[in-house]
mmCIF file of C-alpha atoms and ligand atoms in Angstrom:
data_model
loop_
_atom_site.group_PDB
_atom_site.id
_atom_site.type_symbol
_atom_site.label_atom_id
_atom_site.label_comp_id
_atom_site.label_asym_id
_atom_site.label_seq_id
_atom_site.Cartn_x
_atom_site.Cartn_y
_atom_site.Cartn_z
ATOM 1 C CA GLY A 26 0.296 -0.121 0.182
ATOM 2 C CA ARG A 27 3.357 2.118 -0.196
ATOM 3 C CA ARG A 28 3.599 4.879 -2.167
ATOM 4 C CA LEU A 29 6.104 4.043 -5.077
ATOM 5 C CA LEU A 30 8.504 7.662 -6.443
ATOM 6 C CA ALA A 31 10.320 7.652 -9.618
ATOM 7 C CA PRO A 32 11.916 10.633 -11.325
ATOM 8 C CA SER A 33 9.108 10.091 -13.957
ATOM 9 C CA ALA A 34 5.781 8.126 -14.347
ATOM 10 C CA ILE A 35 7.571 5.569 -15.928
ATOM 11 C CA ALA A 36 7.198 1.578 -15.242
ATOM 12 C CA ARG A 37 9.843 -0.654 -15.714
ATOM 13 C CA THR A 38 8.752 -4.081 -17.655
ATOM 14 C CA GLY A 39 9.054 -7.714 -16.506
ATOM 15 C CA GLU A 40 7.254 -8.707 -12.930
ATOM 16 C CA THR A 41 7.991 -8.510 -9.305
ATOM 17 C CA PHE A 42 7.366 -10.317 -6.129
ATOM 18 C CA THR A 43 4.278 -9.494 -4.185
ATOM 19 C CA GLU A 44 1.968 -11.434 -1.667
ATOM 20 C CA LYS A 45 0.043 -12.744 -4.623
ATOM 21 C CA GLY A 46 2.686 -13.566 -6.958
ATOM 22 C CA GLU A 47 4.575 -12.362 -9.614
ATOM 23 C CA GLN A 48 2.655 -8.769 -10.803
ATOM 24 C CA PRO A 49 3.792 -6.681 -13.382
ATOM 25 C CA TYR A 50 5.671 -3.462 -12.513
ATOM 26 C CA PRO A 51 3.544 -0.561 -11.217
ATOM 27 C CA VAL A 52 3.753 2.503 -12.963
ATOM 28 C CA PRO A 53 5.423 5.056 -10.381
ATOM 29 C CA GLU A 54 4.449 8.604 -8.848
ATOM 30 C CA ALA A 55 6.888 11.110 -10.413
ATOM 31 C CA MET A 56 8.233 13.027 -7.274
ATOM 32 C CA THR A 57 7.600 16.500 -6.426
ATOM 33 C CA THR A 58 10.258 19.194 -6.066
ATOM 34 C CA ALA A 59 9.095 19.119 -2.263
ATOM 35 C CA GLU A 60 9.112 14.657 -2.436
ATOM 36 C CA ILE A 61 12.723 15.310 -4.125
ATOM 37 C CA ARG A 62 13.655 17.338 -1.027
ATOM 38 C CA ALA A 63 12.516 14.903 1.318
ATOM 39 C CA ALA A 64 14.220 11.927 -0.020
ATOM 40 C CA LEU A 65 17.579 13.928 0.612
ATOM 41 C CA GLU A 66 16.999 14.874 3.716
ATOM 42 C CA ASP A 67 16.413 11.576 4.758
ATOM 43 C CA PHE A 68 19.390 10.273 2.825
ATOM 44 C CA VAL A 69 21.457 12.962 5.043
ATOM 45 C CA THR A 70 19.228 11.025 7.959
ATOM 46 C CA ALA A 71 20.354 7.645 7.115
ATOM 47 C CA ALA A 72 23.891 8.238 6.423
ATOM 48 C CA ARG A 73 24.291 10.290 9.797
ATOM 49 C CA ARG A 74 22.916 7.208 11.721
ATOM 50 C CA ALA A 75 25.168 5.144 10.228
ATOM 51 C CA ILE A 76 28.127 7.230 11.386
ATOM 52 C CA GLU A 77 26.672 7.352 15.121
ATOM 53 C CA ALA A 78 26.385 3.485 14.906
ATOM 54 C CA GLY A 79 29.698 3.607 14.404
ATOM 55 C CA ALA A 80 29.945 2.632 10.784
ATOM 56 C CA ASP A 81 33.513 4.078 9.444
ATOM 57 C CA GLY A 82 31.735 5.634 6.329
ATOM 58 C CA VAL A 83 28.370 5.552 3.614
ATOM 59 C CA GLU A 84 28.400 4.371 0.168
ATOM 60 C CA ILE A 85 25.609 5.860 -1.458
ATOM 61 C CA HIS A 86 24.269 4.091 -3.949
ATOM 62 C CA GLY A 87 23.565 5.446 -7.696
ATOM 63 C CA ALA A 88 24.332 2.560 -8.908
ATOM 64 C CA ASN A 89 22.188 -0.549 -10.767
ATOM 65 C CA GLY A 90 18.647 1.284 -11.537
ATOM 66 C CA TYR A 91 17.961 2.821 -8.146
ATOM 67 C CA LEU A 92 16.815 5.489 -7.140
ATOM 68 C CA LEU A 93 19.624 7.955 -7.626
ATOM 69 C CA HIS A 94 20.813 6.300 -11.190
ATOM 70 C CA GLN A 95 17.286 6.515 -12.057
ATOM 71 C CA PHE A 96 17.882 10.282 -11.914
ATOM 72 C CA LEU A 97 20.576 10.376 -14.326
ATOM 73 C CA SER A 98 19.137 8.327 -17.012
ATOM 74 C CA PRO A 99 17.607 9.943 -19.957
ATOM 75 C CA ALA A 100 15.247 6.905 -20.461
ATOM 76 C CA ALA A 101 14.203 6.793 -16.599
ATOM 77 C CA ASN A 102 14.260 10.291 -16.141
ATOM 78 C CA GLN A 103 12.189 12.942 -17.998
ATOM 79 C CA ARG A 104 11.453 15.767 -15.932
ATOM 80 C CA THR A 105 10.858 18.926 -17.958
ATOM 81 C CA ASP A 106 12.228 21.275 -14.316
ATOM 82 C CA GLU A 107 15.992 21.719 -12.663
ATOM 83 C CA TYR A 108 16.503 18.194 -12.238
ATOM 84 C CA GLY A 109 15.392 16.649 -16.057
ATOM 85 C CA GLY A 110 16.198 17.813 -19.093
ATOM 86 C CA SER A 111 20.546 18.703 -20.040
ATOM 87 C CA PRO A 112 23.428 16.554 -18.397
ATOM 88 C CA HIS A 113 23.135 19.153 -15.943
ATOM 89 C CA ASN A 114 19.845 18.392 -15.081
ATOM 90 C CA ARG A 115 19.920 14.878 -14.446
ATOM 91 C CA ALA A 116 22.845 14.650 -12.643
ATOM 92 C CA ARG A 117 21.744 17.597 -10.255
ATOM 93 C CA PHE A 118 19.681 15.277 -7.503
ATOM 94 C CA VAL A 119 22.975 13.359 -7.249
ATOM 95 C CA VAL A 120 25.406 16.184 -6.757
ATOM 96 C CA ASP A 121 22.999 17.330 -3.623
ATOM 97 C CA VAL A 122 22.620 14.249 -2.182
ATOM 98 C CA VAL A 123 26.477 13.400 -1.996
ATOM 99 C CA THR A 124 27.633 16.982 -1.155
ATOM 100 C CA ALA A 125 24.758 17.257 1.496
ATOM 101 C CA ILE A 126 26.108 14.171 3.045
ATOM 102 C CA ALA A 127 29.419 14.694 2.635
ATOM 103 C CA GLN A 128 28.700 18.097 4.624
ATOM 104 C CA ALA A 129 26.873 16.195 7.751
ATOM 105 C CA VAL A 130 28.753 13.547 8.092
ATOM 106 C CA GLY A 131 32.635 14.375 6.418
ATOM 107 C CA ALA A 132 33.619 13.981 2.828
ATOM 108 C CA GLU A 133 36.581 11.504 3.663
ATOM 109 C CA ARG A 134 33.263 9.292 4.549
ATOM 110 C CA VAL A 135 32.061 9.110 1.700
ATOM 111 C CA GLY A 136 31.672 6.906 -1.546
ATOM 112 C CA LEU A 137 30.018 7.015 -4.071
ATOM 113 C CA ARG A 138 29.104 3.953 -6.531
ATOM 114 C CA ILE A 139 28.083 4.444 -10.064
ATOM 115 C CA SER A 140 27.314 1.758 -12.927
ATOM 116 C CA PRO A 141 27.316 4.005 -16.247
ATOM 117 C CA GLU A 142 25.507 1.990 -18.865
ATOM 118 C CA VAL A 143 24.432 -0.527 -17.178
ATOM 119 C CA ASP A 144 20.580 -1.011 -18.078
ATOM 120 C CA PHE A 145 19.100 -3.393 -14.880
ATOM 121 C CA GLY A 146 15.822 -1.891 -14.293
ATOM 122 C CA ASP A 147 15.287 -0.704 -17.542
ATOM 123 C CA VAL A 148 17.435 2.104 -16.535
ATOM 124 C CA PHE A 149 18.622 3.042 -20.095
ATOM 125 C CA GLU A 150 21.761 4.653 -21.140
ATOM 126 C CA THR A 151 22.982 4.622 -24.731
ATOM 127 C CA ASP A 152 24.211 7.441 -25.599
ATOM 128 C CA ARG A 153 27.844 7.185 -25.266
ATOM 129 C CA ASP A 154 28.046 11.025 -25.533
ATOM 130 C CA ASP A 155 25.314 11.950 -23.339
ATOM 131 C CA VAL A 156 26.818 9.321 -20.649
ATOM 132 C CA LEU A 157 30.301 11.270 -20.920
ATOM 133 C CA ALA A 158 28.150 14.781 -20.716
ATOM 134 C CA THR A 159 26.454 13.544 -17.394
ATOM 135 C CA TYR A 160 28.592 11.689 -15.773
ATOM 136 C CA GLY A 161 30.953 14.216 -16.336
ATOM 137 C CA THR A 162 29.807 17.131 -15.143
ATOM 138 C CA LEU A 163 28.594 14.702 -12.371
ATOM 139 C CA LEU A 164 32.042 13.835 -11.482
ATOM 140 C CA ASP A 165 33.314 17.342 -12.025
ATOM 141 C CA GLN A 166 31.149 19.155 -9.406
ATOM 142 C CA LEU A 167 32.335 16.362 -6.696
ATOM 143 C CA ARG A 168 35.493 16.399 -7.531
ATOM 144 C CA PRO A 169 36.000 19.472 -5.283
ATOM 145 C CA LEU A 170 34.368 17.547 -2.297
ATOM 146 C CA GLY A 171 37.490 15.549 -1.649
ATOM 147 C CA LEU A 172 35.040 11.852 -1.692
ATOM 148 C CA ALA A 173 37.050 8.632 -0.148
ATOM 149 C CA TYR A 174 36.692 6.635 -3.546
ATOM 150 C CA LEU A 175 34.623 6.282 -6.885
ATOM 151 C CA SER A 176 33.537 2.881 -7.413
ATOM 152 C CA VAL A 177 32.571 2.192 -10.797
ATOM 153 C CA LEU A 178 30.332 -1.214 -11.952
ATOM 154 C CA HIS A 179 30.996 -1.488 -15.928
ATOM 155 C CA ILE A 180 32.112 -4.080 -18.286
ATOM 156 C CA GLU A 181 35.231 -2.626 -19.386
ATOM 157 C CA PRO A 182 36.562 -0.889 -16.183
ATOM 158 C CA GLY A 183 40.158 -0.725 -18.222
ATOM 159 C CA GLY A 184 38.038 1.469 -21.636
ATOM 160 C CA ASP A 185 38.014 4.363 -22.905
ATOM 161 C CA LEU A 186 34.636 5.187 -20.549
ATOM 162 C CA VAL A 187 35.731 4.536 -17.230
ATOM 163 C CA GLN A 188 38.862 5.498 -17.419
ATOM 164 C CA GLU A 189 37.817 9.340 -18.277
ATOM 165 C CA LEU A 190 36.082 9.366 -15.489
ATOM 166 C CA ARG A 191 38.459 8.795 -13.662
ATOM 167 C CA ARG A 192 40.241 11.504 -14.636
ATOM 168 C CA ARG A 193 37.570 13.839 -14.305
ATOM 169 C CA PHE A 194 36.783 12.546 -10.876
ATOM 170 C CA ASP A 195 40.302 12.584 -9.481
ATOM 171 C CA GLY A 196 40.278 10.883 -6.326
ATOM 172 C CA LYS A 197 39.914 6.547 -5.765
ATOM 173 C CA LEU A 198 38.445 4.546 -8.117
ATOM 174 C CA ILE A 199 37.766 0.850 -7.102
ATOM 175 C CA VAL A 200 36.001 -1.381 -9.625
ATOM 176 C CA ASN A 201 33.813 -4.698 -10.212
ATOM 177 C CA ASN A 202 33.077 -5.611 -13.698
ATOM 178 C CA GLY A 203 31.120 -9.092 -11.924
ATOM 179 C CA PRO A 204 27.815 -10.044 -12.942
ATOM 180 C CA LEU A 205 28.629 -8.290 -17.410
ATOM 181 C CA GLY A 206 32.125 -10.017 -17.027
ATOM 182 C CA GLY A 207 30.876 -13.716 -17.146
ATOM 183 C CA GLY A 208 31.483 -15.046 -13.725
ATOM 184 C CA GLN A 209 32.418 -13.340 -10.712
ATOM 185 C CA THR A 210 35.417 -11.313 -9.723
ATOM 186 C CA THR A 211 38.420 -13.587 -8.920
ATOM 187 C CA ARG A 212 41.862 -13.296 -7.567
ATOM 188 C CA GLU A 213 43.131 -13.583 -11.080
ATOM 189 C CA ARG A 214 41.102 -10.696 -12.973
ATOM 190 C CA ALA A 215 41.024 -8.486 -9.357
ATOM 191 C CA LEU A 216 45.116 -8.830 -9.626
ATOM 192 C CA GLN A 217 44.952 -8.097 -13.521
ATOM 193 C CA GLN A 218 42.833 -5.070 -13.129
ATOM 194 C CA ILE A 219 45.318 -3.803 -10.571
ATOM 195 C CA VAL A 220 48.630 -4.301 -12.524
ATOM 196 C CA ALA A 221 47.321 -3.320 -15.437
ATOM 197 C CA ASP A 222 46.659 0.175 -13.752
ATOM 198 C CA HIS A 223 42.415 0.280 -14.357
ATOM 199 C CA ALA A 224 41.751 1.126 -10.619
ATOM 200 C CA ASP A 225 43.377 1.445 -7.283
ATOM 201 C CA ALA A 226 40.389 -1.310 -5.764
ATOM 202 C CA VAL A 227 38.648 -4.080 -7.185
ATOM 203 C CA ALA A 228 35.397 -4.738 -5.240
ATOM 204 C CA VAL A 229 34.226 -8.600 -4.465
ATOM 205 C CA GLY A 230 30.972 -9.937 -4.026
ATOM 206 C CA ARG A 231 30.314 -13.632 -4.506
ATOM 207 C CA ALA A 232 33.672 -14.787 -3.571
ATOM 208 C CA LEU A 233 33.187 -12.537 -0.020
ATOM 209 C CA ILE A 234 30.335 -14.076 0.579
ATOM 210 C CA ALA A 235 31.650 -17.329 0.476
ATOM 211 C CA ASN A 236 34.700 -17.057 2.006
ATOM 212 C CA PRO A 237 34.855 -15.510 5.552
ATOM 213 C CA ASP A 238 38.718 -15.544 5.263
ATOM 214 C CA LEU A 239 39.593 -14.861 1.844
ATOM 215 C CA VAL A 240 41.851 -11.916 2.053
ATOM 216 C CA GLU A 241 44.231 -14.999 4.230
ATOM 217 C CA ARG A 242 42.881 -17.398 0.737
ATOM 218 C CA TRP A 243 44.121 -14.915 -1.562
ATOM 219 C CA GLN A 244 47.097 -14.006 -0.253
ATOM 220 C CA GLY A 245 48.599 -18.462 0.082
ATOM 221 C CA GLY A 246 46.866 -18.531 -3.177
ATOM 222 C CA HIS A 247 44.533 -21.591 -1.295
ATOM 223 C CA PRO A 248 41.722 -22.940 -2.364
ATOM 224 C CA GLN A 249 37.952 -21.141 -2.396
ATOM 225 C CA ASN A 250 34.743 -22.181 -0.976
ATOM 226 C CA GLU A 251 32.097 -21.764 -4.579
ATOM 227 C CA PRO A 252 29.278 -19.572 -3.470
ATOM 228 C CA ARG A 253 25.614 -21.075 -3.523
ATOM 229 C CA PRO A 254 23.760 -19.444 -5.701
ATOM 230 C CA GLU A 255 20.420 -20.782 -4.233
ATOM 231 C CA LEU A 256 21.184 -19.380 -0.720
ATOM 232 C CA PHE A 257 21.768 -15.745 -1.717
ATOM 233 C CA TYR A 258 18.512 -13.893 -0.885
ATOM 234 C CA GLY A 259 17.701 -16.740 1.689
ATOM 235 C CA PRO A 260 16.359 -15.490 5.074
ATOM 236 C CA GLY A 261 18.384 -16.743 7.709
ATOM 237 C CA ALA A 262 21.984 -17.797 8.687
ATOM 238 C CA GLU A 263 22.362 -20.277 5.585
ATOM 239 C CA GLY A 264 24.472 -18.811 3.199
ATOM 240 C CA TYR A 265 25.516 -15.712 5.539
ATOM 241 C CA THR A 266 27.473 -17.397 8.596
ATOM 242 C CA ASP A 267 28.495 -21.051 7.715
ATOM 243 C CA TYR A 268 30.965 -20.841 5.059
ATOM 244 C CA PRO A 269 33.475 -22.661 6.510
ATOM 245 C CA PHE A 270 37.255 -20.614 6.918
ATOM 246 C CA LEU A 271 40.212 -22.625 5.251
ATOM 247 C CA GLU A 272 41.057 -24.482 8.606
ATOM 248 C CA ALA A 273 37.971 -26.125 8.929
ATOM 249 C CA VAL A 274 37.793 -27.692 5.056
HETATM 250 C C1 LIG B 311 22.957 -12.331 -3.410
HETATM 251 C C2 LIG B 311 24.072 -10.431 -4.441
HETATM 252 C C3 LIG B 311 22.857 -9.677 -3.702
HETATM 253 C C4 LIG B 311 22.978 -8.159 -4.463
HETATM 254 N N1 LIG B 311 22.630 -6.901 -4.249
HETATM 255 C C5 LIG B 311 22.630 -6.236 -5.193
HETATM 256 C C6 LIG B 311 21.974 -4.821 -4.913
HETATM 257 O O1 LIG B 311 20.954 -5.373 -3.991
HETATM 258 N N2 LIG B 311 22.284 -3.825 -5.426
HETATM 259 C C7 LIG B 311 23.211 -3.826 -6.030
HETATM 260 O O2 LIG B 311 23.894 -2.400 -6.583
HETATM 261 N N3 LIG B 311 23.778 -4.684 -6.196
HETATM 262 C C8 LIG B 311 23.845 -5.847 -5.702
HETATM 263 N N4 LIG B 311 24.526 -7.062 -6.149
HETATM 264 C C9 LIG B 311 26.385 -6.905 -7.179
HETATM 265 C C10 LIG B 311 27.353 -6.948 -6.873
HETATM 266 O O3 LIG B 311 27.210 -5.219 -5.853
HETATM 267 C C11 LIG B 311 28.328 -6.690 -7.098
HETATM 268 O O4 LIG B 311 28.493 -5.714 -8.489
HETATM 269 C C12 LIG B 311 28.006 -8.254 -8.021
HETATM 270 O O5 LIG B 311 28.314 -9.134 -7.730
HETATM 271 C C13 LIG B 311 29.505 -8.369 -9.155
HETATM 272 O O6 LIG B 311 30.953 -8.728 -8.247
HETATM 273 P P1 LIG B 311 31.629 -9.751 -8.090
HETATM 274 O O7 LIG B 311 31.590 -10.984 -9.158
HETATM 275 O O8 LIG B 311 32.261 -9.694 -7.591
HETATM 276 O O9 LIG B 311 30.269 -10.562 -7.216
HETATM 277 C C14 LIG B 311 24.433 -8.466 -5.620
HETATM 278 C C15 LIG B 311 25.511 -9.221 -5.717
HETATM 279 C C16 LIG B 311 25.232 -10.853 -5.215
HETATM 280 C C17 LIG B 311 25.935 -11.360 -4.789
#
């Protein structure tokens, strides 16, 4: 019964899980300016709470078809106000959110994750020039803040786009191409990306889920537990806290 909000009233294709089984995604309501400001305040409040609760920092999720990504995309964002239209306008909400959070908790505690050209949730970004213009102006405006890092999900971390965005950001870059790159991030792939200087660090997902001592295993070149996808979204401890440590194998 909750309201569904988005930059524009566009439903994504496909179906989602509901109490009544799988149903088509509903059409969201286009956010009003007041709702955009309220969402910004919610982001800031959440970040403050994370720091108060003891987290070292917060990663702002501007990737993978979620709300911030939707604002950046010319397909998902068809607004005609100051939050839509030009690349600069589409970047505005993300710039505002990241800037406000950096002011609230300190830029050195804030990272941003983006996924340009990744069309999860129908957030299509198919025009390379527009992608460069949009993410370029985004990073030009964030660069002076001195954020902790930029984390980019892209199929080609060493390619022109990501490396241009790295120059525009001019800070620490983390990359990940897992779900698009065929198979999970491996030690070898991560090593290649670092040796080739595609990034300062590589983010690891599935290997870390399955190996509580992944760092020690990768340091020593030891074998790994295989992730069990059937347990990925399970509700209990199984698949979360019961993968064995190396010494127990
Ligand atoms: C169980 C699972 C859940 C995930 N959930 C999310 C999510 O909610 N939001 C998101 O942006 N990415 C999510 N991801 C994608 C990861 O952030 C990461 O990009 C992906 O796993 C690729 O990295 P890897 O090859 O190291 O696993 C998820 C991945 C897995 C395996």
